Amino acid sequence: MRSLRDALITFRRSPLLSALSVTTIAFSLFAFGLFGLVTLNIRVALERLEDRVEIRAFIAETASPESMGQAAGDISAYPEVSSARIVTQEQALGRAQKELGDFRDVFEGAVLPASIDVTLKSGFRDPATVKRVAGRIKAFSFVDDIRYGEEWIEKLYRLRNIAGVAGVVLGTAFASVSMIIIGATIRMAVLARAREIAIMRLVGATDAYIRRPFLIEGLTKGIMGGLLALLFTYVARSIIDRYLIETVFFDRKVALLGLVFGAMIGLVGSAVSVGRHLRRI
Amino acid sequence: MIRITHATKVYPRTGTAVDDVSLHIGKGEFVFFTGPSGAGKTTLLKMVYMEERPTSGEVKVSGTSSITARDRDVAQLRRRLGIVFQDFRLLENRTAEQNIAFALEVTGTPANLVAPKVSRVLTQVGLAGKGTAFPRELSGGEQQRVAIARALVNDPFVLIADEPTGNLDDRATRGIFQLLRDINAGGTAVMMATHNLELIRRQEFRTIEMNRGAVVFDTAENGGAPAARAE
């Protein structure tokens, strides 16, 4: 109780520095949050797209229906494959005409190649796996050509990775700065109370007892920074959602993790500083 | 109770502060430490309450050794010591009562015991009516009494006083000294560093004179008058 009261006193004593440390923690987590949001939304988008990831193996006209059937059976036995369906020339034409709607006439009298359409199980839809499975299918002698996952899926993946890395790098940089600022505020607080601390020591207060209010101060600032960051991120997301594209927000667990991370920044920053400066009193 | 064995303290910048001192202070003893400024009195007292540890040798206080004690042990030891300084070291924004209660609060004394203990020591030091006064409202002698009350509130076995009368006039000095004698009569040992030869001359207490970090005279060993008296 006493520790908490002492911790709150510092907010009053140096409001500017306190506000500064809360804000830097908030920005640090905001950087994490914003890029995390980008990563999350790209991932959600990728998941939706991945449902449509399909490998289409075009079959040479010379292939016999039996060998096609057997190949389809073999392919569907691959551990990554969820289904392998034969699409005959007629079906391919029908599908193309249907997809084109009003322009169906262009296919009048055309011949489209038959194919085996392969869908993959979820978890095996990343570019590398798709490429590998496609390679194996291509090995069948009657497969003319093979099409799979467009290049832009790969680009999306790359974008997601870049957003993730940028978030971690920027967030870490901000986190370091906020730890330094927290450390400076704690240092001021320790020095402002040097006399009191010296007396506490003389009468036999333990270091843990002396440290506690400073740690609570750091922790409180960290949690406040975390809450602020959550608010920033939520507002940013709402703006994007309203004016740009539909986006999803973090679930409760991730939001809580953000708060915990803020608390950790505050706690570590103050623990390091208080340990160093108590020694000098 | 307090045993100092070949204790030497060397500071990296200023050199030797205490030079190979060996002493024993018994239960309930009253000991004066005297000598010129820089003689090592303060450093020696600091080693007793383990603010400083000897560079070599050992200081052992009621079972706590300067060689093996961890920070936690030092904190526990200090709860059984009373320490008083020339500059009182009171918190200006707290009343006399609150200053004394502070020592109890930060060592985890149950809240219901604080008020009776504070009131008892305030009476003991003769400030029963001044508990609600702030330090700035008290005279120097009264402030030192508050500091002594704070030192006594945890029932120490030894009171360490470093120049407790250094900032006080003669009358206040006599008052504080009488208080320390009363405390000693109650069974608490007192270790008092002082420049006040007048004070020492009039007493029969053990006197240890230091110079350049070494003990140059100890009435307990020599039996006769210390050099200070002969001056």
Short mmCIF file of C-alpha atoms in Angstrom, two decimals:
data_model
loop_
_atom_site.label_atom_id
_atom_site.label_comp_id
_atom_site.label_asym_id
_atom_site.label_seq_id
_atom_site.Cartn_x
_atom_site.Cartn_y
_atom_site.Cartn_z
CA MET A 1 0.00 0.00 0.00
CA ARG A 2 2.75 2.33 1.08
CA SER A 3 4.80 1.35 -1.96
CA LEU A 4 1.89 2.14 -4.25
CA ARG A 5 1.39 5.52 -2.62
CA ASP A 6 5.09 6.28 -2.95
CA ALA A 7 4.98 5.26 -6.58
CA LEU A 8 2.10 7.63 -7.27
CA ILE A 9 3.92 10.50 -5.58
CA THR A 10 6.59 10.39 -8.29
CA PHE A 11 3.99 11.01 -10.95
CA ARG A 12 3.15 14.22 -9.17
CA ARG A 13 6.76 15.14 -8.52
CA SER A 14 7.95 14.88 -12.12
CA PRO A 15 4.85 14.80 -14.31
CA LEU A 16 6.70 15.68 -17.52
CA LEU A 17 9.25 12.89 -17.27
CA SER A 18 6.57 10.47 -16.18
CA ALA A 19 4.38 11.39 -19.12
CA LEU A 20 7.40 11.09 -21.41
CA SER A 21 8.20 7.58 -20.22
CA VAL A 22 4.60 6.45 -20.52
CA THR A 23 4.44 7.92 -24.03
CA THR A 24 7.65 6.28 -25.24
CA ILE A 25 6.50 2.94 -23.95
CA ALA A 26 3.22 3.56 -25.74
CA PHE A 27 5.02 4.40 -29.00
CA SER A 28 7.25 1.39 -28.71
CA LEU A 29 4.26 -0.88 -28.35
CA PHE A 30 2.37 1.09 -30.97
CA ALA A 31 5.14 0.29 -33.45
CA PHE A 32 4.83 -3.37 -32.53
CA GLY A 33 1.07 -3.06 -32.71
CA LEU A 34 0.85 -1.34 -36.05
CA PHE A 35 3.18 -3.68 -37.84
CA GLY A 36 1.65 -6.57 -35.97
CA LEU A 37 -1.71 -5.48 -37.33
CA VAL A 38 -0.32 -5.39 -40.88
CA THR A 39 1.17 -8.84 -40.41
CA LEU A 40 -2.05 -10.16 -38.93
CA ASN A 41 -4.20 -8.80 -41.72
CA ILE A 42 -1.90 -10.05 -44.45
CA ARG A 43 -2.03 -13.43 -42.79
CA VAL A 44 -5.81 -13.40 -42.71
CA ALA A 45 -5.84 -12.39 -46.37
CA LEU A 46 -3.38 -15.13 -47.22
CA GLU A 47 -5.50 -17.69 -45.44
CA ARG A 48 -8.47 -16.71 -47.56
CA LEU A 49 -6.39 -16.86 -50.70
CA GLU A 50 -4.78 -20.10 -49.74
CA ASP A 51 -8.16 -21.79 -49.83
CA ARG A 52 -8.06 -21.14 -53.52
CA VAL A 53 -4.53 -22.29 -54.07
CA GLU A 54 -4.72 -25.03 -56.62
CA ILE A 55 -2.30 -26.84 -58.81
CA ARG A 56 -3.57 -27.43 -62.30
CA ALA A 57 -1.71 -30.00 -64.37
CA PHE A 58 -2.59 -29.82 -68.05
CA ILE A 59 -2.69 -33.18 -69.74
CA ALA A 60 -1.36 -33.96 -73.17
CA GLU A 61 -4.04 -34.96 -75.65
CA THR A 62 -2.36 -38.31 -76.18
CA ALA A 63 -2.88 -39.47 -72.61
CA SER A 64 -5.29 -42.34 -72.08
CA PRO A 65 -8.19 -41.93 -69.63
CA GLU A 66 -6.88 -44.94 -67.65
CA SER A 67 -3.44 -43.48 -67.06
CA MET A 68 -5.08 -40.15 -66.10
CA GLY A 69 -7.31 -41.94 -63.61
CA GLN A 70 -4.37 -43.77 -62.12
CA ALA A 71 -2.31 -40.61 -61.91
CA ALA A 72 -5.15 -38.78 -60.15
CA GLY A 73 -5.35 -41.65 -57.68
CA ASP A 74 -1.60 -41.53 -57.04
CA ILE A 75 -1.61 -37.79 -56.58
CA SER A 76 -4.51 -37.80 -54.13
CA ALA A 77 -2.46 -40.22 -52.01
CA TYR A 78 0.27 -37.56 -51.46
CA PRO A 79 0.24 -36.48 -47.82
CA GLU A 80 -0.07 -32.80 -48.79
CA VAL A 81 -2.96 -33.31 -51.18
CA SER A 82 -6.58 -32.99 -50.18
CA SER A 83 -8.12 -33.81 -53.57
CA ALA A 84 -7.14 -34.52 -57.15
CA ARG A 85 -9.94 -34.17 -59.69
CA ILE A 86 -9.88 -34.90 -63.41
CA VAL A 87 -11.31 -32.16 -65.60
CA THR A 88 -12.00 -33.39 -69.13
CA GLN A 89 -11.78 -31.22 -72.24
CA GLU A 90 -15.54 -30.73 -72.24
CA GLN A 91 -15.66 -29.79 -68.58
CA ALA A 92 -12.81 -27.32 -69.08
CA LEU A 93 -14.66 -25.66 -71.92
CA GLY A 94 -17.87 -25.52 -69.92
CA ARG A 95 -16.10 -23.95 -66.99
CA ALA A 96 -14.37 -21.35 -69.14
CA GLN A 97 -17.61 -20.40 -70.81
CA LYS A 98 -19.34 -20.11 -67.48
CA GLU A 99 -16.61 -17.91 -66.04
CA LEU A 100 -16.67 -15.59 -69.00
CA GLY A 101 -20.45 -15.18 -69.02
CA ASP A 102 -21.39 -12.78 -71.81
CA PHE A 103 -18.15 -13.37 -73.67
CA ARG A 104 -18.65 -17.13 -73.85
CA ASP A 105 -18.86 -16.94 -77.63
CA VAL A 106 -15.09 -16.60 -77.95
CA PHE A 107 -14.80 -20.26 -77.02
CA GLU A 108 -17.08 -21.35 -79.84
CA GLY A 109 -15.46 -24.41 -81.39
CA ALA A 110 -12.34 -24.12 -79.24
CA VAL A 111 -10.58 -27.07 -77.61
CA LEU A 112 -9.26 -26.66 -74.10
CA PRO A 113 -6.81 -29.17 -72.65
CA ALA A 114 -7.94 -31.60 -70.00
CA SER A 115 -6.34 -31.25 -66.58
CA ILE A 116 -5.97 -32.73 -63.12
CA ASP A 117 -6.95 -30.09 -60.56
CA VAL A 118 -5.20 -30.63 -57.25
CA THR A 119 -6.12 -28.89 -53.99
CA LEU A 120 -3.82 -29.02 -51.00
CA LYS A 121 -4.55 -29.56 -47.35
CA SER A 122 -4.35 -26.47 -45.21
CA GLY A 123 -0.90 -26.05 -43.74
CA PHE A 124 0.62 -27.19 -47.06
CA ARG A 125 -0.35 -24.13 -49.05
CA ASP A 126 2.77 -22.05 -48.65
CA PRO A 127 4.73 -21.27 -51.81
CA ALA A 128 7.54 -23.73 -51.06
CA THR A 129 5.27 -26.74 -50.54
CA VAL A 130 3.12 -25.87 -53.53
CA LYS A 131 6.20 -25.67 -55.68
CA ARG A 132 7.48 -29.01 -54.41
CA VAL A 133 4.20 -30.87 -55.01
CA ALA A 134 3.88 -29.25 -58.43
CA GLY A 135 7.36 -30.50 -59.27
CA ARG A 136 6.37 -34.05 -58.42
CA ILE A 137 3.21 -33.86 -60.51
CA LYS A 138 5.13 -32.48 -63.42
CA ALA A 139 7.22 -35.64 -63.43
CA PHE A 140 4.29 -37.58 -64.93
CA SER A 141 5.15 -38.04 -68.58
CA PHE A 142 1.75 -36.97 -69.93
CA VAL A 143 1.68 -33.68 -68.03
CA ASP A 144 2.21 -30.91 -70.56
CA ASP A 145 2.25 -27.90 -68.39
CA ILE A 146 1.58 -27.01 -64.82
CA ARG A 147 0.16 -23.86 -63.21
CA TYR A 148 0.02 -23.02 -59.56
CA GLY A 149 0.06 -20.18 -56.97
CA GLU A 150 0.48 -16.95 -58.78
CA GLU A 151 3.56 -14.88 -58.21
CA TRP A 152 1.65 -12.31 -56.17
CA ILE A 153 1.00 -14.85 -53.45
CA GLU A 154 4.70 -15.10 -53.02
CA LYS A 155 4.88 -11.32 -52.93
CA LEU A 156 2.21 -11.19 -50.27
CA TYR A 157 4.19 -13.66 -48.22
CA ARG A 158 7.26 -11.52 -48.58
CA LEU A 159 5.33 -8.42 -47.57
CA ARG A 160 4.09 -10.19 -44.47
CA ASN A 161 7.65 -11.12 -43.51
CA ILE A 162 8.89 -7.59 -44.10
CA ALA A 163 6.07 -6.14 -41.99
CA GLY A 164 6.89 -8.62 -39.22
CA VAL A 165 10.59 -7.82 -39.23
CA ALA A 166 9.98 -4.05 -39.43
CA GLY A 167 7.62 -4.27 -36.46
CA VAL A 168 10.12 -6.18 -34.37
CA VAL A 169 13.04 -3.90 -35.29
CA LEU A 170 11.20 -0.62 -34.77
CA GLY A 171 9.45 -1.91 -31.67
CA THR A 172 12.73 -3.08 -30.16
CA ALA A 173 14.35 0.28 -30.88
CA PHE A 174 11.48 2.12 -29.21
CA ALA A 175 11.50 -0.37 -26.34
CA SER A 176 15.19 0.34 -25.70
CA VAL A 177 14.58 4.08 -25.75
CA SER A 178 11.68 3.74 -23.36
CA MET A 179 13.77 1.65 -20.99
CA ILE A 180 16.42 4.37 -20.99
CA ILE A 181 13.83 7.06 -20.30
CA ILE A 182 12.21 4.99 -17.56
CA GLY A 183 15.68 4.53 -16.12
CA ALA A 184 16.22 8.30 -16.13
CA THR A 185 12.92 8.99 -14.36
CA ILE A 186 13.69 6.38 -11.75
CA ARG A 187 17.10 7.92 -11.28
CA MET A 188 15.54 11.32 -10.62
CA ALA A 189 13.10 9.74 -8.21
CA VAL A 190 15.87 7.91 -6.37
CA LEU A 191 17.95 11.07 -6.08
CA ALA A 192 14.95 13.12 -4.95
CA ARG A 193 14.46 10.64 -2.14
CA ALA A 194 18.14 10.07 -1.39
CA ARG A 195 17.79 11.35 2.16
CA GLU A 196 14.81 9.19 2.90
CA ILE A 197 16.51 6.15 1.40
CA ALA A 198 19.65 6.77 3.45
CA ILE A 199 17.56 6.86 6.62
CA MET A 200 15.67 3.73 5.60
CA ARG A 201 18.99 1.97 5.22
CA LEU A 202 20.21 3.19 8.61
CA VAL A 203 17.21 1.89 10.46
CA GLY A 204 17.46 -1.48 8.72
CA ALA A 205 15.02 -1.45 5.82
CA THR A 206 15.98 -4.14 3.32
CA ASP A 207 17.01 -3.23 -0.21
CA ALA A 208 14.01 -5.14 -1.50
CA TYR A 209 11.74 -2.92 0.57
CA ILE A 210 13.48 0.24 -0.63
CA ARG A 211 13.32 -0.91 -4.22
CA ARG A 212 9.68 -1.89 -4.25
CA PRO A 213 8.03 1.53 -4.80
CA PHE A 214 10.37 2.24 -7.71
CA LEU A 215 9.58 -1.09 -9.31
CA ILE A 216 5.86 -0.49 -8.85
CA GLU A 217 6.35 2.92 -10.44
CA GLY A 218 8.02 1.36 -13.47
CA LEU A 219 5.40 -1.35 -13.67
CA THR A 220 2.55 1.16 -13.48
CA LYS A 221 4.10 3.28 -16.22
CA GLY A 222 4.60 0.20 -18.36
CA ILE A 223 0.98 -0.85 -18.01
CA MET A 224 -0.20 2.70 -18.72
CA GLY A 225 2.01 2.78 -21.80
CA GLY A 226 0.58 -0.55 -22.88
CA LEU A 227 -2.99 0.67 -22.52
CA LEU A 228 -2.19 3.82 -24.44
CA ALA A 229 -0.56 1.80 -27.21
CA LEU A 230 -3.61 -0.43 -27.40
CA LEU A 231 -5.77 2.65 -27.75
CA PHE A 232 -3.49 4.12 -30.46
CA THR A 233 -3.50 0.86 -32.37
CA TYR A 234 -7.25 0.50 -32.08
CA VAL A 235 -7.82 4.03 -33.35
CA ALA A 236 -5.37 3.48 -36.23
CA ARG A 237 -7.13 0.25 -37.14
CA SER A 238 -10.55 1.92 -37.01
CA ILE A 239 -9.37 4.65 -39.36
CA ILE A 240 -7.91 2.15 -41.82
CA ASP A 241 -11.00 0.02 -41.54
CA ARG A 242 -13.27 2.94 -42.26
CA TYR A 243 -11.40 4.74 -45.00
CA LEU A 244 -9.13 2.15 -46.62
CA ILE A 245 -9.74 -1.56 -46.35
CA GLU A 246 -11.53 -3.92 -44.06
CA THR A 247 -9.19 -5.11 -41.33
CA VAL A 248 -9.27 -7.33 -38.26
CA PHE A 249 -8.00 -6.41 -34.78
CA PHE A 250 -5.96 -8.46 -32.32
CA ASP A 251 -7.80 -10.95 -30.22
CA ARG A 252 -7.90 -10.55 -26.45
CA LYS A 253 -4.89 -12.78 -25.84
CA VAL A 254 -2.57 -10.76 -28.10
CA ALA A 255 -3.83 -7.47 -26.61
CA LEU A 256 -3.09 -8.80 -23.15
CA LEU A 257 0.36 -9.87 -24.31
CA GLY A 258 0.97 -6.26 -25.39
CA LEU A 259 0.09 -5.04 -21.90
CA VAL A 260 2.36 -7.63 -20.32
CA PHE A 261 5.15 -6.55 -22.63
CA GLY A 262 4.65 -2.91 -21.63
CA ALA A 263 4.73 -3.89 -17.99
CA MET A 264 7.98 -5.78 -18.60
CA ILE A 265 9.61 -2.78 -20.28
CA GLY A 266 8.67 -0.61 -17.29
CA LEU A 267 9.78 -3.18 -14.76
CA VAL A 268 13.12 -4.01 -16.36
CA GLY A 269 13.92 -0.34 -17.01
CA SER A 270 13.29 0.62 -13.40
CA ALA A 271 14.95 -2.47 -11.92
CA VAL A 272 18.20 -1.81 -13.76
CA SER A 273 18.20 1.87 -12.84
CA VAL A 274 17.20 1.52 -9.21
CA GLY A 275 19.80 -1.18 -8.67
CA ARG A 276 22.53 1.04 -10.05
CA HIS A 277 21.57 4.22 -8.23
CA LEU A 278 20.78 2.72 -4.84
CA ARG A 279 24.39 1.62 -4.65
CA ARG A 280 25.51 5.23 -4.84
CA ILE A 281 23.46 6.47 -1.94
CA MET B 1 29.45 -8.03 21.75
CA ILE B 2 31.44 -5.87 19.35
CA ARG B 3 34.83 -7.19 18.39
CA ILE B 4 37.12 -5.43 15.95
CA THR B 5 40.12 -7.51 14.90
CA HIS B 6 43.01 -5.95 12.99
CA ALA B 7 40.58 -3.86 10.98
CA THR B 8 42.08 -1.66 8.28
CA LYS B 9 40.14 0.53 5.90
CA VAL B 10 41.83 1.95 2.84
CA TYR B 11 39.97 4.24 0.44
CA PRO B 12 41.27 4.20 -3.12
CA ARG B 13 41.49 8.01 -3.31
CA THR B 14 42.19 9.23 0.18
CA GLY B 15 44.28 6.42 1.56
CA THR B 16 44.17 4.69 4.92
CA ALA B 17 41.31 5.83 7.18
CA VAL B 18 41.57 3.11 9.81
CA ASP B 19 44.84 1.37 10.40
CA ASP B 20 44.98 -2.05 12.06
CA VAL B 21 42.53 -1.39 14.90
CA SER B 22 41.62 -4.12 17.38
CA LEU B 23 39.00 -3.45 20.04
CA HIS B 24 36.42 -5.14 22.15
CA ILE B 25 33.36 -3.36 23.44
CA GLY B 26 31.30 -5.20 26.03
CA LYS B 27 27.62 -5.28 26.76
CA GLY B 28 26.26 -2.08 28.26
CA GLU B 29 29.57 -0.23 28.00
CA PHE B 30 29.83 3.55 27.41
CA VAL B 31 32.76 4.38 25.16
CA PHE B 32 33.98 7.74 23.93
CA PHE B 33 35.89 7.95 20.66
CA THR B 34 37.97 11.04 20.38
CA GLY B 35 40.77 12.48 18.31
CA PRO B 36 41.30 15.13 15.66
CA SER B 37 39.25 15.37 12.47
CA GLY B 38 40.27 12.67 10.04
CA ALA B 39 41.50 10.42 12.83
CA GLY B 40 39.21 7.63 11.66
CA LYS B 41 36.45 7.82 14.31
CA THR B 42 33.62 8.09 11.83
CA THR B 43 35.02 5.34 9.61
CA LEU B 44 35.41 3.07 12.62
CA LEU B 45 31.80 3.68 13.64
CA LYS B 46 30.69 3.11 10.03
CA MET B 47 32.39 -0.26 10.13
CA VAL B 48 30.44 -1.12 13.27
CA TYR B 49 27.09 -0.48 11.57
CA MET B 50 28.60 -1.97 8.39
CA GLU B 51 28.16 1.03 6.18
CA GLU B 52 31.78 0.30 5.37
CA ARG B 53 33.51 -3.05 5.43
CA PRO B 54 37.16 -3.26 6.42
CA THR B 55 39.68 -3.70 3.62
CA SER B 56 41.35 -6.29 5.84
CA GLY B 57 40.61 -7.65 9.28
CA GLU B 58 37.16 -8.25 10.71
CA VAL B 59 34.41 -6.42 12.54
CA LYS B 60 32.00 -8.68 14.38
CA VAL B 61 28.86 -7.19 15.88
CA SER B 62 26.57 -9.43 17.90
CA GLY B 63 27.37 -12.45 15.76
CA THR B 64 27.30 -10.63 12.41
CA SER B 65 30.70 -10.68 10.73
CA SER B 66 31.82 -8.05 8.26
CA ILE B 67 33.43 -10.82 6.24
CA THR B 68 30.37 -12.98 5.69
CA ALA B 69 27.39 -10.64 6.14
CA ARG B 70 25.15 -10.16 3.13
CA ASP B 71 23.13 -6.96 2.58
CA ARG B 72 20.13 -8.63 4.13
CA ASP B 73 22.11 -9.53 7.26
CA VAL B 74 23.28 -5.92 7.55
CA ALA B 75 19.67 -4.71 7.37
CA GLN B 76 18.72 -7.16 10.11
CA LEU B 77 21.69 -6.07 12.24
CA ARG B 78 20.77 -2.39 11.93
CA ARG B 79 17.32 -3.05 13.32
CA ARG B 80 19.10 -3.84 16.58
CA LEU B 81 21.41 -0.81 16.42
CA GLY B 82 20.58 2.82 17.05
CA ILE B 83 22.49 5.37 14.98
CA VAL B 84 22.62 9.13 15.59
CA PHE B 85 24.49 11.85 13.68
CA GLN B 86 25.60 15.40 14.13
CA ASP B 87 23.12 16.61 11.50
CA PHE B 88 20.13 14.72 12.99
CA ARG B 89 19.01 13.34 9.62
CA LEU B 90 15.31 13.91 10.14
CA LEU B 91 12.78 14.11 7.33
CA GLU B 92 11.68 17.74 7.17
CA ASN B 93 8.22 17.04 5.82
CA ARG B 94 7.30 14.71 8.65
CA THR B 95 6.44 15.46 12.26
CA ALA B 96 8.56 14.20 15.15
CA GLU B 97 6.15 11.29 15.62
CA GLN B 98 6.14 10.46 11.95
CA ASN B 99 9.94 10.55 11.84
CA ILE B 100 10.09 8.00 14.63
CA ALA B 101 7.25 5.91 13.23
CA PHE B 102 9.10 5.85 9.89
CA ALA B 103 11.81 3.64 11.40
CA LEU B 104 9.15 1.19 12.54
CA GLU B 105 7.13 1.24 9.33
CA VAL B 106 10.03 0.53 7.03
CA THR B 107 11.09 -2.44 9.11
CA GLY B 108 7.64 -3.96 9.01
CA THR B 109 6.43 -3.34 12.56
CA PRO B 110 2.71 -4.16 12.84
CA ALA B 111 0.68 -0.95 12.59
CA ASN B 112 -1.02 -1.36 15.98
CA LEU B 113 2.35 -1.41 17.76
CA VAL B 114 3.69 1.77 16.18
CA ALA B 115 1.79 4.42 18.17
CA PRO B 116 2.52 3.04 21.66
CA LYS B 117 6.20 2.53 20.83
CA VAL B 118 6.52 6.07 19.44
CA SER B 119 4.82 7.57 22.45
CA ARG B 120 7.07 5.60 24.84
CA VAL B 121 10.33 6.82 23.27
CA LEU B 122 9.09 10.39 22.94
CA THR B 123 8.49 10.39 26.68
CA GLN B 124 11.87 8.77 27.25
CA VAL B 125 13.70 11.57 25.43
CA GLY B 126 11.62 14.27 27.13
CA LEU B 127 9.53 15.36 24.16
CA ALA B 128 6.17 13.95 25.20
CA GLY B 129 4.30 17.11 24.20
CA LYS B 130 6.07 17.77 20.91
CA GLY B 131 5.19 14.76 18.81
CA THR B 132 3.24 16.75 16.26
CA ALA B 133 5.94 19.38 15.73
CA PHE B 134 7.90 19.45 12.48
CA PRO B 135 11.71 19.47 12.74
CA ARG B 136 11.90 23.14 11.72
CA GLU B 137 9.69 24.01 14.68
CA LEU B 138 12.12 22.37 17.11
CA SER B 139 15.44 23.58 18.54
CA GLY B 140 18.66 21.77 17.64
CA GLY B 141 18.69 19.92 20.93
CA GLU B 142 15.08 18.87 20.47
CA GLN B 143 15.75 17.68 16.93
CA GLN B 144 18.61 15.56 18.21
CA ARG B 145 16.26 14.12 20.83
CA VAL B 146 13.87 13.11 18.06
CA ALA B 147 16.76 11.46 16.24
CA ILE B 148 17.73 9.63 19.42
CA ALA B 149 14.12 8.57 19.95
CA ARG B 150 14.11 7.17 16.42
CA ALA B 151 17.33 5.31 17.20
CA LEU B 152 15.85 3.89 20.40
CA VAL B 153 12.47 2.84 19.12
CA ASN B 154 13.64 -0.59 18.02
CA ASP B 155 15.26 -1.28 21.42
CA PRO B 156 18.86 -1.38 20.23
CA PHE B 157 21.61 -3.11 22.20
CA VAL B 158 24.02 -0.36 21.22
CA LEU B 159 23.55 3.29 20.36
CA ILE B 160 26.15 4.64 17.94
CA ALA B 161 26.42 8.41 18.08
CA ASP B 162 28.76 10.23 15.69
CA GLU B 163 29.33 13.74 17.07
CA PRO B 164 25.78 13.97 18.38
CA THR B 165 26.46 17.30 20.08
CA GLY B 166 28.58 18.82 17.31
CA ASN B 167 25.85 21.26 16.27
CA LEU B 168 24.55 22.09 19.72
CA ASP B 169 25.22 24.79 22.29
CA ASP B 170 26.54 23.93 25.76
CA ARG B 171 23.20 23.62 27.42
CA ALA B 172 21.75 21.39 24.72
CA THR B 173 24.99 19.37 24.72
CA ARG B 174 24.69 18.69 28.43
CA GLY B 175 21.06 17.70 27.99
CA ILE B 176 21.81 15.26 25.16
CA PHE B 177 24.76 13.82 27.04
CA GLN B 178 22.62 13.29 30.14
CA LEU B 179 20.06 11.53 27.95
CA LEU B 180 22.75 9.23 26.54
CA ARG B 181 23.89 8.43 30.08
CA ASP B 182 20.32 7.60 31.08
CA ILE B 183 19.98 5.35 28.05
CA ASN B 184 23.25 3.66 28.99
CA ALA B 185 22.03 3.22 32.56
CA GLY B 186 19.11 1.30 31.12
CA GLY B 187 21.56 -1.29 29.76
CA THR B 188 22.14 -0.04 26.20
CA ALA B 189 25.78 0.29 25.21
CA VAL B 190 26.76 3.69 23.80
CA MET B 191 29.57 4.41 21.36
CA MET B 192 30.00 8.13 21.02
CA ALA B 193 32.48 9.97 18.83
CA THR B 194 33.12 13.52 19.97
CA HIS B 195 35.49 16.45 19.78
CA ASN B 196 34.20 17.78 23.04
CA LEU B 197 37.10 17.22 25.44
CA GLU B 198 35.28 19.17 28.15
CA LEU B 199 32.62 16.50 28.13
CA ILE B 200 35.08 13.63 28.31
CA ARG B 201 37.19 15.21 31.01
CA ARG B 202 34.29 15.27 33.40
CA GLN B 203 33.43 11.59 32.90
CA GLU B 204 34.84 8.34 34.10
CA PHE B 205 33.81 6.44 30.95
CA ARG B 206 36.16 4.44 28.77
CA THR B 207 37.81 6.72 26.24
CA ILE B 208 39.50 5.61 23.04
CA GLU B 209 41.66 8.20 21.34
CA MET B 210 42.45 7.84 17.68
CA ASN B 211 44.96 9.51 15.43
CA ARG B 212 45.70 8.89 11.76
CA GLY B 213 43.48 5.85 11.75
CA ALA B 214 45.10 4.11 14.70
CA VAL B 215 44.08 3.77 18.33
CA VAL B 216 46.67 5.75 20.26
CA PHE B 217 45.09 5.48 23.67
CA ASP B 218 42.47 3.32 25.35
CA THR B 219 41.65 3.80 29.04
CA ALA B 220 40.53 0.18 29.16
CA GLU B 221 44.08 -0.92 28.39
CA ASN B 222 46.10 1.81 30.03
CA GLY B 223 43.94 2.40 33.05
CA GLY B 224 45.20 5.96 33.38
CA ALA B 225 44.11 9.24 31.94
CA PRO B 226 43.92 9.48 28.16
CA ALA B 227 46.14 11.88 26.33
CA ALA B 228 43.15 14.09 25.78
CA ARG B 229 42.81 14.61 29.49
CA ALA B 230 46.44 15.41 29.96
CA GLU B 231 46.25 18.29 27.50
#
